[in-house]
Amino acid sequence: MIGIVMFFAALALLLSGFPVAFIFGGVALLFGVFAEGPDIFAFMPFRIQSIMQSTTMMAVPLFIFMGLVLQKTRLAEQLLEAMAKLFGGVRGGLAISTVLVGALLAASTGVVGASVVAMGLISLPVMLKYNYEKSLACGTICASGTLGQIIPPSIILIILGDVLGIPVGDLFKAALWPGLLLIGAYVLYILIYAFLNPASAPALPIDRNISRRTYYGQALKAILPPLALILVVLGSIFAGVATPTESSALGGVGALILSLLYRQFSWKMLYEAALETVKVTAMVFAILLGATAFSMAFSYTGGDYIVEEVLTGLPGGQMGFLLLSMLAILVLGFFIDFVEISFIIVPILAPVADALGIAPIWFAILIAMNLQASFLTPPFGFALFYLKGVAPVSIRTTDIYRGVVPFILLQLVVLVTILMFPGLYGLV
Amino acid sequence: VATLFNPAQADEKVYRLKMAETWQTNFPIFGDAPRNMAAMAEKMSNGRLKITIDSANKHKAPFGVFDMVRAGQYDMGHSASYYWKGKVPNTLFFSTMPFGMTTPEQYGWFYQGGGMELMQQVYAPFNLMSFPGGNTGNQMGGWFQKEINSLEDIQGLKMRIPGFAGEVLAKLGANPTNIPPGELYTALERRTIDALEWVGPGLDLRMGFHKIAPYYYTGWHEPATELQFLINTRSWEKLPADLQEILRVAMRTASYDMYIQNYDASATAWAQMKAEFPDIQIKTFPAEVMTALKGANDELLEEAAAADPLAKQIIESQQNYQAKVRVWTNISDRAYLNSLSD
Amino acid sequence: MMLLKLERAVNRVSDLFGKIAAVLFVLLLFNVFYDVLSRYVFNDVSIAMQEMEWHLFALMFLLGVPFTLRADAHVRVDILYDRLSTRKRAWIDLTGTLCLLLPFCLLVGWYGVGFAHESYLLGETSGDPGGLAYRWLIKAAIPFAFFATALSGLGLALKSVNTLRGQSMADIQGNHP
Ligand code: NA
Ligand code: NA
């Protein structure tokens, strides 16, 4: 009961505009201490230490730094502009380029904070510069930043594999087609939206004075170096040089090398990028610190039992069960983070799914898609906070909320196709 | 006043203990041990002893169990003694040792050979009691991308192998490497590391390592990994004598049950792996490597014994017991298995 | 004037943490890079260097939190906040700091002290071969960072009070070079 009140209290206080991280922390304190006494906070240092030692999270600052260096040296801008130019007069080119770059980053990290923030730094300023509609720009970034959850390697898939007892490699393979379909759906949506609303995503101006050949030639020349950098990051994982987390450091150092090659490097630039990295990273981790206090107070005051009760009461029937469990996960995803869902909720659902003859891999992919959507769902979707944290002041929270809605719907559509036609994806 | 001394009423009092486990919710086998123990204790006590278990996803501190039980945030813990090596070096000896005793031998040491007493001696200064908490049996030596044919192959071997066994390998020139569990699969597949050790078929199967590494080496470094029940001494002393006894029996029974459960799970999982991937090759390190590893192990133990008198006492107790019990193992189980044609 | 000077002094401390964290980040970047290079090229792994990665990483983001608070870069949901007057915003920041931020940071910091102290008494080290010793130092970063954030929160409270009194840092900018 306290858990539910806590949730609504946090929701109401968020509207005050006080920093999100300290609202989570403060609400946890008020309710936790009220219900259990101050000693409940003796658990906090342990939880904080877990975050400090989660080496996969190191990808967050490292990717942010790479994004910042690419941004400060204008290499990112050139990359996206050049990519968009390849689309010629087609509208929405920048947004599509953002999705594609996001997909590439997604293939090297599975950490949402890392890719959303990096994409926010890299592509938001460019889209705004070309007068993209704010909500479209924000939605595109959040959606492509969360692609990392479904495109392998991904933390969600690793955890789900562990919980459901499916080898990680099998899950990685199974997630590939749904991930690609999702990318396709985003691109298609952007094309259609831009076609219907010309002002929302203008095509980049074409320079009439140069030949088509030079035009595309110049574009390719601008694309290659930063694209090569991203491919090196990916390649280092495939070649066994680095783990996914370490690859992000190669990206950071690689970006510095690029800046040297382009004579854009200066100590001032390095210092500013580092200081900015600290700021953005601290923003992300402050939310995680606040959220861990919140989930601590939530579960130690009995919240986890409420959740368990609701779930054990789900009715049977294969489709009925799948629909209801997906709905339950989506709703819970509003306020419980995906690790909790994977470890607490999935084990409750898994035996039922098994008894109903639902293939574990199918079930896992459905859950992963669903959890990906939960990063985007207002008001508590972490991707939204992260983008807000790096966006210029002209971007308001409502722009972000409005922007993600169509992308959430797209994810639901893809989710439904997986639900209806698992055979197409080779999941059964 | 009379009711105060009514034994029937005193019996009704329900004692509740909170336990933190190192494992995630529903973690198979390891997590079954504390769950079975709690269920047994509750039944045997007719509901007077209720133990609730918080998994790592609730307390978020898998390796904080020692501290949390010590501080009384939890009454009990389920974990493994060698995880506390960095805090209290002598806790290392109560899980398993490379080249040490097998599971029945080690249970012999715990219950008949003075092991339990030494364990309490190590834990007592920290306001803790420790009990055996379930045994994995012999763990496999790990999954290797390359074959080990000589000491040279160990040179520069990049292997995920934490703790004391990592130190032993490092002495021969191997490179123990830290890789977060979530990245182990990718790291082994892409050969960022050459090898890794996990547990045994029962728990390795779900990690999928058998799909990406050709060699499965037999064990040497964890012949009898014993998990652990930790209890805060104050929480223990609050229990009436009968509940203490019920708890003791439940822990001991659950430990033995887990040993059997994992033995069976390993056999079943191995059959499955072998059927799906008939090309997996079971390998054993060559004698040259085993001798060198044993030498390195002995050196490290000598260093530990020289540094601390209690460590010396424990190591000697283990070595003496092992020398005695191994003679029996050799003429019983080993002789029996050797005498069979396969 | 007194409160403004106090605010300025507190801000300087928070800024210093940001600068230290920026240096720590650059060290982290090259630490990870070095570890990859030495493993892949020279086939050499140092557990101490690998552990140094998360030490730098943790210290970096922990010290970053007070700095980010001072830089007003923690995420706010601005649906209503944007439309409020400066005075109303100052009231929200003051109340939020006193009722939510300060109690949270001080309580976590308080328990963090015991946490680090335990580790110091045990002489805790890494359990892995060649790992780092003095684990209490990195554990002590928790109370340190939370107290630092509380201090930075005090800066925010002072700023709000000064705003409500109709004063701002700009009033004393001329007082120092
Ligand atoms: Na990914
Ligand atoms: Na092991």
GROMACS .gro file of C-alpha atoms in nm, chain A residues 132-373:
model
  242
  132TYR     CA    1   1.318   1.993  -3.737
  133GLU     CA    2   1.005   1.976  -3.529
  134LYS     CA    3   1.126   1.946  -3.168
  135SER     CA    4   0.903   1.656  -3.075
  136LEU     CA    5   0.999   1.455  -3.384
  137ALA     CA    6   1.368   1.513  -3.312
  138CYS     CA    7   1.329   1.409  -2.946
  139GLY     CA    8   1.119   1.104  -3.024
  140THR     CA    9   1.366   0.986  -3.286
  141ILE     CA   10   1.660   1.017  -3.047
  142CYS     CA   11   1.493   0.846  -2.754
  143ALA     CA   12   1.369   0.562  -2.974
  144SER     CA   13   1.698   0.505  -3.152
  145GLY     CA   14   1.886   0.539  -2.822
  146THR     CA   15   1.686   0.255  -2.670
  147LEU     CA   16   1.751   0.027  -2.969
  148GLY     CA   17   2.057  -0.091  -2.777
  149GLN     CA   18   1.823  -0.293  -2.557
  150ILE     CA   19   1.706  -0.520  -2.835
  151ILE     CA   20   2.000  -0.516  -3.074
  152PRO     CA   21   2.269  -0.746  -2.937
  153PRO     CA   22   2.474  -0.728  -2.726
  154SER     CA   23   2.218  -0.614  -2.474
  155ILE     CA   24   2.193  -0.618  -2.097
  156ILE     CA   25   1.820  -0.696  -2.099
  157LEU     CA   26   1.878  -1.001  -2.315
  158ILE     CA   27   2.164  -1.120  -2.098
  159ILE     CA   28   1.954  -1.089  -1.783
  160LEU     CA   29   1.650  -1.250  -1.945
  161GLY     CA   30   1.868  -1.534  -2.071
  162ASP     CA   31   1.989  -1.587  -1.718
  163VAL     CA   32   1.643  -1.571  -1.563
  164LEU     CA   33   1.474  -1.791  -1.824
  165GLY     CA   34   1.766  -2.028  -1.859
  166ILE     CA   35   1.820  -1.960  -2.230
  167PRO     CA   36   2.178  -1.941  -2.363
  168VAL     CA   37   2.262  -1.578  -2.434
  169GLY     CA   38   2.383  -1.654  -2.785
  170ASP     CA   39   2.042  -1.796  -2.883
  171LEU     CA   40   1.868  -1.486  -2.755
  172PHE     CA   41   2.109  -1.256  -2.937
  173LYS     CA   42   2.030  -1.438  -3.262
  174ALA     CA   43   1.656  -1.433  -3.199
  175ALA     CA   44   1.657  -1.059  -3.128
  176LEU     CA   45   1.823  -0.966  -3.455
  177TRP     CA   46   1.517  -0.974  -3.683
  178PRO     CA   47   1.279  -0.799  -3.445
  179GLY     CA   48   1.550  -0.533  -3.395
  180LEU     CA   49   1.594  -0.482  -3.768
  181LEU     CA   50   1.219  -0.466  -3.819
  182LEU     CA   51   1.197  -0.201  -3.552
  183ILE     CA   52   1.464   0.007  -3.728
  184GLY     CA   53   1.269  -0.035  -4.053
  185ALA     CA   54   0.948   0.074  -3.883
  186TYR     CA   55   1.113   0.390  -3.746
  187VAL     CA   56   1.254   0.480  -4.086
  188LEU     CA   57   0.921   0.420  -4.258
  189TYR     CA   58   0.735   0.626  -4.000
  190ILE     CA   59   0.977   0.917  -4.035
  191LEU     CA   60   0.944   0.908  -4.416
  192ILE     CA   61   0.566   0.911  -4.400
  193TYR     CA   62   0.548   1.174  -4.127
  194ALA     CA   63   0.792   1.401  -4.309
  195PHE     CA   64   0.601   1.353  -4.633
  196LEU     CA   65   0.274   1.451  -4.469
  197ASN     CA   66   0.421   1.737  -4.262
  198PRO     CA   67   0.683   1.902  -4.484
  199ALA     CA   68   0.772   2.165  -4.225
  200SER     CA   69   0.847   1.909  -3.955
  201ALA     CA   70   1.154   1.757  -4.119
  202PRO     CA   71   1.282   1.967  -4.409
  203ALA     CA   72   1.520   1.810  -4.661
  204LEU     CA   73   1.873   1.949  -4.653
  205PRO     CA   74   1.927   2.221  -4.912
  206ILE     CA   75   2.089   2.088  -5.230
  207ASP     CA   76   2.376   2.293  -5.367
  208ARG     CA   77   2.277   2.347  -5.734
  209ASN     CA   78   2.620   2.474  -5.835
  210ILE     CA   79   2.797   2.142  -5.810
  211SER     CA   80   2.746   1.826  -6.007
  212ARG     CA   81   2.556   1.535  -5.861
  213ARG     CA   82   2.880   1.338  -5.861
  214THR     CA   83   3.076   1.592  -5.655
  215TYR     CA   84   2.777   1.633  -5.428
  216TYR     CA   85   2.765   1.265  -5.336
  217GLY     CA   86   3.144   1.247  -5.338
  218GLN     CA   87   3.170   1.522  -5.079
  219ALA     CA   88   2.901   1.360  -4.871
  220LEU     CA   89   3.081   1.027  -4.870
  221LYS     CA   90   3.409   1.193  -4.778
  222ALA     CA   91   3.250   1.353  -4.472
  223ILE     CA   92   3.083   1.031  -4.368
  224LEU     CA   93   3.380   0.802  -4.378
  225PRO     CA   94   3.599   0.911  -4.082
  226PRO     CA   95   3.333   0.924  -3.808
  227LEU     CA   96   3.160   0.619  -3.951
  228ALA     CA   97   3.493   0.436  -3.953
  229LEU     CA   98   3.531   0.530  -3.587
  230ILE     CA   99   3.195   0.377  -3.500
  231LEU     CA  100   3.282   0.069  -3.702
  232VAL     CA  101   3.615   0.040  -3.519
  233VAL     CA  102   3.424   0.042  -3.191
  234LEU     CA  103   3.200  -0.236  -3.319
  235GLY     CA  104   3.486  -0.419  -3.485
  236SER     CA  105   3.692  -0.423  -3.168
  237ILE     CA  106   3.420  -0.629  -3.003
  238PHE     CA  107   3.392  -0.872  -3.293
  239ALA     CA  108   3.766  -0.909  -3.328
  240GLY     CA  109   3.797  -0.988  -2.959
  241VAL     CA  110   4.013  -0.683  -2.890
  242ALA     CA  111   3.777  -0.539  -2.632
  243THR     CA  112   3.464  -0.619  -2.435
  244PRO     CA  113   3.156  -0.411  -2.520
  245THR     CA  114   3.227  -0.175  -2.229
  246GLU     CA  115   3.591  -0.134  -2.319
  247SER     CA  116   3.501  -0.065  -2.680
  248SER     CA  117   3.348   0.264  -2.568
  249ALA     CA  118   3.691   0.376  -2.442
  250LEU     CA  119   3.835   0.294  -2.783
  251GLY     CA  120   3.559   0.518  -2.922
  252GLY     CA  121   3.660   0.801  -2.688
  253VAL     CA  122   4.030   0.777  -2.767
  254GLY     CA  123   3.947   0.731  -3.136
  255ALA     CA  124   3.741   1.050  -3.134
  256LEU     CA  125   4.038   1.236  -2.985
  257ILE     CA  126   4.263   1.097  -3.259
  258LEU     CA  127   4.014   1.210  -3.523
  259SER     CA  128   4.011   1.556  -3.370
  260LEU     CA  129   4.391   1.562  -3.394
  261LEU     CA  130   4.379   1.453  -3.759
  262TYR     CA  131   4.129   1.726  -3.837
  263ARG     CA  132   4.335   1.981  -3.642
  264GLN     CA  133   4.043   2.042  -3.411
  265PHE     CA  134   4.217   1.922  -3.097
  266SER     CA  135   4.304   2.158  -2.816
  267TRP     CA  136   4.361   2.107  -2.446
  268LYS     CA  137   4.073   2.339  -2.383
  269MET     CA  138   3.847   2.122  -2.595
  270LEU     CA  139   3.958   1.812  -2.402
  271TYR     CA  140   3.901   1.980  -2.066
  272GLU     CA  141   3.561   2.114  -2.166
  273ALA     CA  142   3.453   1.779  -2.306
  274ALA     CA  143   3.568   1.607  -1.986
  275LEU     CA  144   3.389   1.857  -1.763
  276GLU     CA  145   3.072   1.826  -1.971
  277THR     CA  146   3.105   1.446  -1.953
  278VAL     CA  147   3.120   1.470  -1.575
  279LYS     CA  148   2.809   1.686  -1.570
  280VAL     CA  149   2.603   1.459  -1.793
  281THR     CA  150   2.728   1.140  -1.627
  282ALA     CA  151   2.651   1.277  -1.283
  283MET     CA  152   2.303   1.367  -1.406
  284VAL     CA  153   2.247   1.007  -1.519
  285PHE     CA  154   2.394   0.849  -1.205
  286ALA     CA  155   2.218   1.085  -0.967
  287ILE     CA  156   1.893   0.951  -1.113
  288LEU     CA  157   2.017   0.596  -1.063
  289LEU     CA  158   2.116   0.675  -0.703
  290GLY     CA  159   1.777   0.832  -0.633
  291ALA     CA  160   1.599   0.548  -0.808
  292THR     CA  161   1.781   0.281  -0.608
  293ALA     CA  162   1.668   0.452  -0.288
  294PHE     CA  163   1.316   0.466  -0.426
  295SER     CA  164   1.306   0.100  -0.524
  296MET     CA  165   1.459   0.010  -0.187
  297ALA     CA  166   1.185   0.190   0.002
  298PHE     CA  167   0.926   0.047  -0.239
  299SER     CA  168   1.028  -0.314  -0.190
  300TYR     CA  169   1.112  -0.304   0.182
  301THR     CA  170   0.772  -0.152   0.257
  302GLY     CA  171   0.602  -0.445   0.086
  303GLY     CA  172   0.565  -0.314  -0.270
  304ASP     CA  173   0.714  -0.627  -0.420
  305TYR     CA  174   0.443  -0.841  -0.260
  306ILE     CA  175   0.167  -0.628  -0.415
  307VAL     CA  176   0.323  -0.673  -0.756
  308GLU     CA  177   0.355  -1.047  -0.702
  309GLU     CA  178  -0.009  -1.079  -0.598
  310VAL     CA  179  -0.136  -0.902  -0.907
  311LEU     CA  180   0.070  -1.121  -1.135
  312THR     CA  181  -0.009  -1.456  -0.983
  313GLY     CA  182  -0.375  -1.376  -1.047
  314LEU     CA  183  -0.345  -1.361  -1.427
  315PRO     CA  184  -0.595  -1.585  -1.609
  316GLY     CA  185  -0.490  -1.863  -1.848
  317GLY     CA  186  -0.517  -1.934  -2.221
  318GLN     CA  187  -0.211  -1.880  -2.439
  319MET     CA  188  -0.311  -1.555  -2.610
  320GLY     CA  189  -0.502  -1.423  -2.311
  321PHE     CA  190  -0.207  -1.487  -2.085
  322LEU     CA  191   0.042  -1.333  -2.328
  323LEU     CA  192  -0.168  -1.021  -2.379
  324LEU     CA  193  -0.228  -0.970  -2.009
  325SER     CA  194   0.130  -1.039  -1.908
  326MET     CA  195   0.257  -0.797  -2.172
  327LEU     CA  196   0.010  -0.537  -2.049
  328ALA     CA  197   0.121  -0.597  -1.690
  329ILE     CA  198   0.488  -0.558  -1.779
  330LEU     CA  199   0.418  -0.242  -1.976
  331VAL     CA  200   0.228  -0.087  -1.686
  332LEU     CA  201   0.485  -0.196  -1.427
  333GLY     CA  202   0.756  -0.064  -1.656
  334PHE     CA  203   0.620   0.281  -1.578
  335PHE     CA  204   0.768   0.271  -1.233
  336ILE     CA  205   0.982  -0.038  -1.181
  337ASP     CA  206   1.314  -0.068  -1.356
  338PHE     CA  207   1.383  -0.348  -1.601
  339VAL     CA  208   1.621  -0.538  -1.377
  340GLU     CA  209   1.352  -0.569  -1.112
  341ILE     CA  210   1.102  -0.678  -1.374
  342SER     CA  211   1.340  -0.938  -1.511
  343PHE     CA  212   1.424  -1.087  -1.175
  344ILE     CA  213   1.095  -1.059  -0.992
  345ILE     CA  214   0.818  -1.061  -1.248
  346VAL     CA  215   0.956  -1.282  -1.520
  347PRO     CA  216   1.017  -1.577  -1.285
  348ILE     CA  217   0.651  -1.558  -1.179
  349LEU     CA  218   0.531  -1.558  -1.540
  350ALA     CA  219   0.781  -1.805  -1.686
  351PRO     CA  220   0.640  -2.129  -1.537
  352VAL     CA  221   0.288  -2.031  -1.650
  353ALA     CA  222   0.416  -1.954  -2.000
  354ASP     CA  223   0.595  -2.286  -2.000
  355ALA     CA  224   0.281  -2.474  -1.896
  356LEU     CA  225   0.086  -2.304  -2.175
  357GLY     CA  226   0.339  -2.425  -2.430
  358ILE     CA  227   0.485  -2.080  -2.505
  359ALA     CA  228   0.841  -2.113  -2.641
  360PRO     CA  229   1.084  -1.951  -2.393
  361ILE     CA  230   1.272  -1.763  -2.665
  362TRP     CA  231   0.951  -1.619  -2.803
  363PHE     CA  232   0.847  -1.515  -2.454
  364ALA     CA  233   1.188  -1.361  -2.387
  365ILE     CA  234   1.186  -1.153  -2.706
  366LEU     CA  235   0.834  -1.030  -2.631
  367ILE     CA  236   0.944  -0.922  -2.285
  368ALA     CA  237   1.259  -0.754  -2.417
  369MET     CA  238   1.060  -0.553  -2.671
  370ASN     CA  239   0.817  -0.460  -2.402
  371LEU     CA  240   1.088  -0.352  -2.158
  372GLN     CA  241   1.245  -0.143  -2.429
  373ALA     CA  242   0.916   0.043  -2.460
   0.00000   0.00000   0.00000
